Coordinates of C-alpha atoms and ligand atoms in Angstrom, one line a residue:
M16 CA 150.1 50.8 92.4
N17 CA 148.2 52.1 95.5
L18 CA 146.5 55.0 93.7
E19 CA 143.5 53.2 92.4
N20 CA 141.4 54.3 95.4
H21 CA 142.3 57.9 95.2
P22 CA 139.5 60.0 93.8
I23 CA 139.9 61.7 90.4
G24 CA 138.8 65.4 90.5
V25 CA 138.9 68.5 88.3
C26 CA 139.7 72.1 88.7
S27 CA 136.6 74.2 88.5
W28 CA 138.2 76.9 86.3
S29 CA 139.3 74.3 83.8
L30 CA 135.7 73.6 82.7
K31 CA 135.0 77.2 81.5
T32 CA 131.4 77.2 82.9
S33 CA 129.1 80.1 83.5
G34 CA 128.5 79.5 87.1
P35 CA 128.0 76.9 89.9
A36 CA 124.9 75.2 88.3
E37 CA 126.8 74.5 85.0
L38 CA 129.9 73.5 86.9
I39 CA 128.0 70.9 88.9
S40 CA 126.3 69.4 85.9
A41 CA 129.7 69.3 84.0
V42 CA 131.4 67.6 86.9
Q43 CA 128.5 65.1 87.1
S44 CA 128.6 64.5 83.3
L45 CA 132.3 63.6 83.7
G46 CA 131.3 61.0 86.4
L47 CA 133.4 62.8 89.0
Q48 CA 132.6 63.9 92.6
H49 CA 135.7 65.9 93.5
V50 CA 136.5 69.5 92.5
Q51 CA 139.2 72.1 93.4
L52 CA 137.2 75.3 93.5
A53 CA 138.2 78.8 92.3
L54 CA 137.2 81.0 95.2
G55 CA 137.6 84.3 93.4
P56 CA 134.1 84.4 91.8
L57 CA 132.6 83.7 95.2
I58 CA 134.7 86.3 97.0
D59 CA 133.7 88.9 94.4
S60 CA 130.0 88.1 94.6
A61 CA 127.4 89.8 96.8
E62 CA 126.6 87.8 100.0
R63 CA 123.2 86.7 98.8
E64 CA 124.6 85.3 95.5
R65 CA 127.5 83.8 97.3
A66 CA 125.3 82.0 99.8
A67 CA 123.1 80.7 97.0
A68 CA 126.2 79.3 95.1
M69 CA 127.6 77.8 98.3
E70 CA 124.3 76.0 99.0
L71 CA 124.1 74.8 95.4
I72 CA 127.5 73.3 95.7
R73 CA 126.9 71.8 99.2
S74 CA 123.6 70.2 98.2
S75 CA 125.2 68.7 95.0
G76 CA 127.3 66.4 97.2
I77 CA 130.5 67.4 95.4
Q78 CA 133.6 67.1 97.6
L79 CA 135.9 70.2 97.5
T80 CA 139.5 69.0 97.5
A81 CA 140.9 72.6 97.9
G82 CA 140.3 76.2 97.0
M83 CA 142.3 78.3 94.6
I84 CA 142.8 82.0 94.1
G85 CA 144.6 84.3 91.7
F86 CA 145.2 88.0 92.0
V87 CA 144.1 91.0 89.9
G88 CA 147.1 92.3 88.0
E89 CA 148.9 89.0 87.5
N90 CA 150.1 89.0 84.0
Y91 CA 150.9 85.6 82.4
S92 CA 151.6 86.9 78.9
S93 CA 155.3 86.1 79.3
L94 CA 157.7 84.6 81.8
E95 CA 159.1 88.1 82.4
T96 CA 155.7 89.7 83.1
I97 CA 154.6 87.0 85.5
R98 CA 158.0 87.2 87.3
R99 CA 157.2 90.9 87.9
T100 CA 153.5 90.6 88.7
G101 CA 153.0 87.2 90.2
G102 CA 151.7 86.3 93.7
I103 CA 152.7 88.0 96.9
V104 CA 156.1 89.2 95.6
P105 CA 155.2 92.7 94.4
D106 CA 155.7 95.1 97.3
A107 CA 153.2 97.7 96.2
L108 CA 150.4 95.0 96.0
W109 CA 151.2 93.1 99.2
D110 CA 148.4 94.7 101.3
D111 CA 145.7 94.0 98.7
R112 CA 146.9 90.5 97.9
R113 CA 147.3 89.7 101.6
A114 CA 143.7 90.8 102.1
R115 CA 142.5 88.6 99.2
A116 CA 144.5 85.6 100.4
I117 CA 143.0 85.9 103.9
A118 CA 139.5 86.4 102.4
A119 CA 140.0 83.1 100.5
G120 CA 141.1 81.3 103.7
E121 CA 138.1 82.6 105.5
L122 CA 135.7 81.5 102.8
A123 CA 137.4 78.1 102.6
A124 CA 136.9 77.7 106.3
R125 CA 133.3 78.6 106.0
M126 CA 132.8 76.0 103.2
G127 CA 134.7 73.2 105.1
I128 CA 137.6 73.4 102.5
V129 CA 140.9 72.3 104.2
A130 CA 143.4 74.0 101.9
V131 CA 143.8 76.9 99.5
S132 CA 146.4 77.1 96.7
F133 CA 147.9 80.0 94.9
H134 CA 151.1 81.0 93.1
L135 CA 153.2 82.8 95.7
G136 CA 155.3 84.2 92.9
F137 CA 159.0 83.6 91.9
I138 CA 161.1 82.8 95.0
P139 CA 164.1 85.2 95.0
A140 CA 167.7 83.9 95.6
R141 CA 168.1 82.8 99.2
S142 CA 170.8 85.4 99.8
S143 CA 168.6 88.3 98.6
P144 CA 166.7 90.6 101.0
A145 CA 163.6 89.9 98.9
Y146 CA 163.8 86.3 100.0
A147 CA 163.4 87.3 103.7
T148 CA 160.4 89.4 102.7
L149 CA 158.7 86.6 100.8
K150 CA 159.5 84.2 103.7
F151 CA 157.8 86.7 106.1
R152 CA 154.8 87.0 103.9
A153 CA 154.3 83.3 103.5
A154 CA 154.7 82.8 107.2
D155 CA 152.2 85.6 107.8
I156 CA 149.5 84.1 105.6
S157 CA 150.2 80.6 106.9
A158 CA 149.7 81.8 110.5
A159 CA 146.3 83.4 109.5
Y160 CA 145.3 80.2 107.8
Q161 CA 146.4 78.1 110.8
S162 CA 143.9 80.0 113.0
L163 CA 141.2 79.1 110.4
G164 CA 142.2 75.4 110.2
V165 CA 143.2 75.8 106.5
S166 CA 146.5 74.8 104.8
L167 CA 148.3 77.1 102.3
L168 CA 149.4 75.2 99.2
M169 CA 152.1 76.7 97.1
E170 CA 151.6 76.2 93.4
T171 CA 154.8 74.8 92.0
G172 CA 156.8 75.3 88.8
Q173 CA 158.5 78.7 88.8
E174 CA 161.5 77.5 90.8
S175 CA 163.7 74.4 91.1
A176 CA 162.3 71.8 93.6
A177 CA 165.5 72.3 95.7
A178 CA 164.8 76.0 96.0
L179 CA 161.2 75.4 96.9
L180 CA 162.2 72.8 99.5
D181 CA 164.7 75.3 101.1
F182 CA 161.8 77.8 101.2
L183 CA 159.5 75.4 102.9
H184 CA 162.1 74.6 105.5
D185 CA 162.9 78.2 106.1
V186 CA 159.3 79.3 106.6
A187 CA 158.7 76.2 108.7
A188 CA 154.9 76.5 109.0
A189 CA 153.2 73.2 109.6
N190 CA 150.3 74.1 107.4
L191 CA 152.4 75.3 104.4
A192 CA 152.7 72.6 101.7
V193 CA 152.7 72.1 98.0
N194 CA 150.2 71.8 95.2
F195 CA 152.4 70.0 92.7
D196 CA 151.8 70.8 89.1
P197 CA 154.2 68.8 86.8
A198 CA 153.3 70.8 83.7
N199 CA 154.4 74.1 85.3
V200 CA 157.8 72.7 85.9
I201 CA 158.1 72.1 82.1
L202 CA 156.3 75.4 81.1
Y203 CA 158.6 77.5 83.2
G204 CA 161.7 75.5 82.2
A205 CA 162.4 74.7 85.9
G206 CA 163.7 71.1 85.6
D207 CA 162.4 67.6 85.4
P208 CA 159.0 67.2 87.0
I209 CA 159.4 63.6 88.2
A210 CA 162.7 64.4 89.9
A211 CA 161.0 67.5 91.4
L212 CA 158.2 65.4 92.7
R213 CA 160.7 63.1 94.4
T214 CA 162.5 66.0 96.0
L215 CA 159.3 67.6 97.4
G216 CA 158.0 64.2 98.6
K217 CA 156.0 64.5 101.8
H218 CA 155.4 68.2 101.2
V219 CA 153.0 67.5 98.3
R220 CA 149.4 67.6 99.6
H221 CA 147.5 68.3 96.4
V222 CA 148.3 67.6 92.7
H223 CA 147.4 69.1 89.3
F224 CA 147.3 66.5 86.5
K225 CA 148.4 68.8 83.7
D226 CA 150.9 68.2 80.9
A227 CA 153.1 70.3 78.7
I228 CA 155.9 70.4 76.0
A229 CA 159.0 72.3 76.8
S230 CA 159.9 75.6 75.1
D231 CA 162.9 75.5 72.7
Q232 CA 164.2 78.3 75.0
P233 CA 163.4 76.9 78.5
G234 CA 163.1 79.6 81.1
V235 CA 163.0 82.3 78.5
T236 CA 159.7 81.6 76.7
W237 CA 156.7 79.5 77.8
G238 CA 156.4 75.9 76.9
R239 CA 153.1 74.7 75.5
E240 CA 150.3 73.0 77.5
T241 CA 148.8 69.7 76.3
R242 CA 146.1 67.3 77.4
F243 CA 147.4 65.2 80.3
G244 CA 149.2 62.2 78.8
D245 CA 150.1 64.0 75.5
G246 CA 153.1 66.0 76.8
E247 CA 156.5 65.4 78.3
V248 CA 155.4 64.8 81.9
N249 CA 155.4 61.0 81.4
A250 CA 152.0 60.1 82.9
S251 CA 153.0 56.6 84.0
A252 CA 156.2 57.8 85.8
F253 CA 154.3 60.6 87.4
L254 CA 151.6 58.3 88.9
Q255 CA 154.3 55.7 89.9
T256 CA 156.3 58.5 91.7
L257 CA 153.2 59.8 93.5
D258 CA 152.7 56.2 94.7
E259 CA 156.3 56.0 95.8
I260 CA 156.3 59.2 97.8
G261 CA 153.1 58.0 99.6
Y262 CA 150.9 60.7 98.2
A263 CA 147.6 60.6 100.0
G264 CA 145.4 63.1 98.2
P265 CA 143.1 63.3 95.2
L266 CA 144.2 63.2 91.5
V267 CA 142.9 66.6 90.2
I268 CA 143.0 67.4 86.5
E269 CA 143.8 70.9 85.5
C270 CA 143.4 72.1 81.9
E271 CA 144.1 75.8 81.1
F272 CA 144.6 75.9 77.3
E273 CA 141.2 75.0 76.0
K274 CA 139.1 78.0 75.1
T275 CA 135.6 76.6 75.2
H276 CA 133.5 74.5 77.6
A277 CA 133.1 71.7 75.1
A278 CA 136.8 71.5 74.3
A279 CA 137.7 71.6 78.0
L280 CA 135.3 68.8 78.8
A281 CA 136.8 66.7 76.0
S282 CA 140.4 67.3 77.3
V283 CA 139.5 66.6 80.9
R284 CA 137.7 63.4 79.8
A285 CA 140.9 62.3 78.0
G286 CA 142.9 63.0 81.1
I287 CA 140.5 60.9 83.2
E288 CA 140.9 58.0 80.7
T289 CA 144.7 58.3 80.9
I290 CA 144.7 58.1 84.7
R291 CA 142.3 55.1 84.7
R292 CA 144.3 53.3 82.0
I293 CA 147.5 53.6 84.0
C294 CA 146.2 52.9 87.5
G295 CA 142.7 51.6 87.3
N296 CA 140.8 54.3 89.2
Q297 CA 137.1 54.4 89.2
Ligands
MG524 MG1 148.3 74.2 88.3

């Protein structure tokens, strides 16, 4: 396997820290140097606080693999609520969410971060007028990011890989790509994550190492997240397939189900061990 030289990283929001100082020390305690950074807390800070946090992160030497944003009003309590409220799909919220997405792109550019990921929302059927609207919105933000030198990464999982591939082809923006999250494919009941990874292939520019067990009503109720390696993703097949598609990016662990910093640290550490056991990363 050719993944042993790919850095292992962690999503900042997974570690449930109180701020950048605790984040940096948690990342260092895990023996890691790569982080995908939630940009929302920085965007929402006053400039003085933001500049201090940015300097703390910069001087730590931690490499930022990508940024991430969510949106106020997204409701993940059920598949139905997130279908209605997620991403840049809701018409009434488009202006606000566009502004926040652009702010994230601008902050990323300022910090030297090359890509920002978020859930664009559920992709409507290709024949629906709402599809053309979402396509326009994705192209609009991609164009704004292009001028900043930033890529837009779509978080995967709500739709089939074939539908996502159609959408990527239809938007046809060079800087629009995929953050592939195999657990989401299971949580949303959207198919087999390994097959989805193969389908998306070269469009995958960033990855979340997250795992899950499918719901007994896939696509109706949520599946259940687990530590990476304990769910139905098939960690070995996932890494093997990343290798086969020529994935060139970092291996970034995401863990959303733990409630405390200590529990999250333990789960992330277990994920690191799973990756190292399979492909020998340092
Ligand atoms: Mg994810």
